[in-house]
CSV table of C-alpha atoms in Angstrom, one decimal:
chain,number,residue,atom,x,y,z
L,1422,MET,CA,14.0,1.0,0.2
L,1423,ILE,CA,11.2,1.9,2.6
L,1424,PHE,CA,9.4,-0.8,4.5
L,1425,LYS,CA,6.1,-0.6,6.5
L,1426,VAL,CA,6.2,-2.8,9.6
L,1427,TYR,CA,2.9,-3.9,11.3
L,1428,PHE,CA,3.4,-4.8,14.9
L,1429,GLN,CA,2.0,-5.2,18.4
L,1430,GLU,CA,4.0,-3.3,21.1
L,1431,SER,CA,4.6,-6.4,23.2
L,1432,ILE,CA,5.7,-9.8,22.0
L,1433,LYS,CA,3.5,-11.3,24.8
L,1434,GLU,CA,0.3,-9.7,23.2
L,1435,VAL,CA,-1.9,-11.7,21.0
L,1436,PRO,CA,-2.3,-9.9,17.6
L,1437,VAL,CA,-5.5,-7.9,17.6
L,1438,ARG,CA,-6.2,-5.7,14.6
L,1439,GLU,CA,-7.4,-2.8,16.6
L,1440,LYS,CA,-4.1,-2.6,18.5
L,1441,THR,CA,-1.9,-3.0,15.5
L,1442,LYS,CA,0.6,-0.2,15.0
L,1443,THR,CA,2.8,0.7,12.1
L,1444,VAL,CA,6.2,2.2,11.6
L,1445,PHE,CA,8.2,3.0,8.4
L,1446,ILE,CA,11.9,2.0,8.2
L,1447,GLU,CA,14.4,2.7,5.5
L,1448,ALA,CA,16.6,-0.4,5.0
L,1449,GLU,CA,18.4,-2.4,2.3
L,1450,SER,CA,16.3,-5.6,2.8
L,1451,LEU,CA,13.7,-7.4,4.9
L,1452,ARG,CA,16.5,-9.0,6.9
L,1453,ASP,CA,18.0,-5.6,7.6
L,1454,VAL,CA,14.6,-4.3,8.8
L,1455,LEU,CA,14.2,-7.3,11.2
L,1456,SER,CA,17.7,-6.9,12.6
L,1457,ARG,CA,17.2,-3.2,13.3
L,1458,ILE,CA,14.0,-3.7,15.3
L,1459,ALA,CA,14.9,-7.0,17.0
L,1460,ASP,CA,15.8,-5.4,20.3
L,1461,ARG,CA,12.5,-3.5,20.6
L,1462,GLY,CA,10.4,-6.5,21.7
L,1463,TYR,CA,7.8,-6.0,19.1
L,1464,ASN,CA,5.5,-8.8,18.0
L,1465,ILE,CA,5.9,-8.4,14.2
L,1466,GLU,CA,2.8,-9.2,12.2
L,1467,PHE,CA,3.9,-8.2,8.7
L,1468,VAL,CA,6.6,-6.3,6.8
L,1469,GLN,CA,5.9,-4.8,3.4
L,1470,GLU,CA,8.1,-2.9,1.0
L,1471,VAL,CA,6.4,0.4,0.1
L,1472,LYS,CA,7.1,1.9,-3.3
L,1473,GLY,CA,5.5,3.7,-6.2
L,1474,ALA,CA,2.0,5.0,-5.9
L,1475,TYR,CA,1.5,3.4,-2.5
L,1476,LEU,CA,4.5,5.2,-1.1
L,1477,GLU,CA,3.2,8.5,-2.6
L,1478,TYR,CA,-0.1,7.9,-0.9
L,1479,GLU,CA,1.5,7.1,2.5
L,1480,GLN,CA,3.7,10.3,2.2
L,1481,GLN,CA,0.6,12.4,2.0
L,1482,ASN,CA,-0.4,11.4,5.5
L,1483,GLU,CA,0.7,14.0,8.0
L,1484,ASP,CA,1.8,11.2,10.4
L,1485,PHE,CA,4.2,9.8,7.8
L,1486,LYS,CA,7.7,9.5,9.3
L,1487,VAL,CA,10.5,7.2,8.5
L,1488,LEU,CA,12.1,5.8,11.6
L,1489,GLU,CA,15.9,6.4,11.9
L,1490,ILE,CA,17.5,3.3,13.5
């Protein structure tokens, strides 16, 4: 499964929509995603499974890249 993770780069930052970044991660579950990025110090806002038409839409973006962790 592919998950889209919305985050702030520093856990000390207050979430501000304009500074929110995203990354795509292939993992077995939500717990697996969180364990893979736990050591990066991100302030995780939201994790969403991406599939179907939404995944196809995201793949059309030239910046689409699944992070290998």
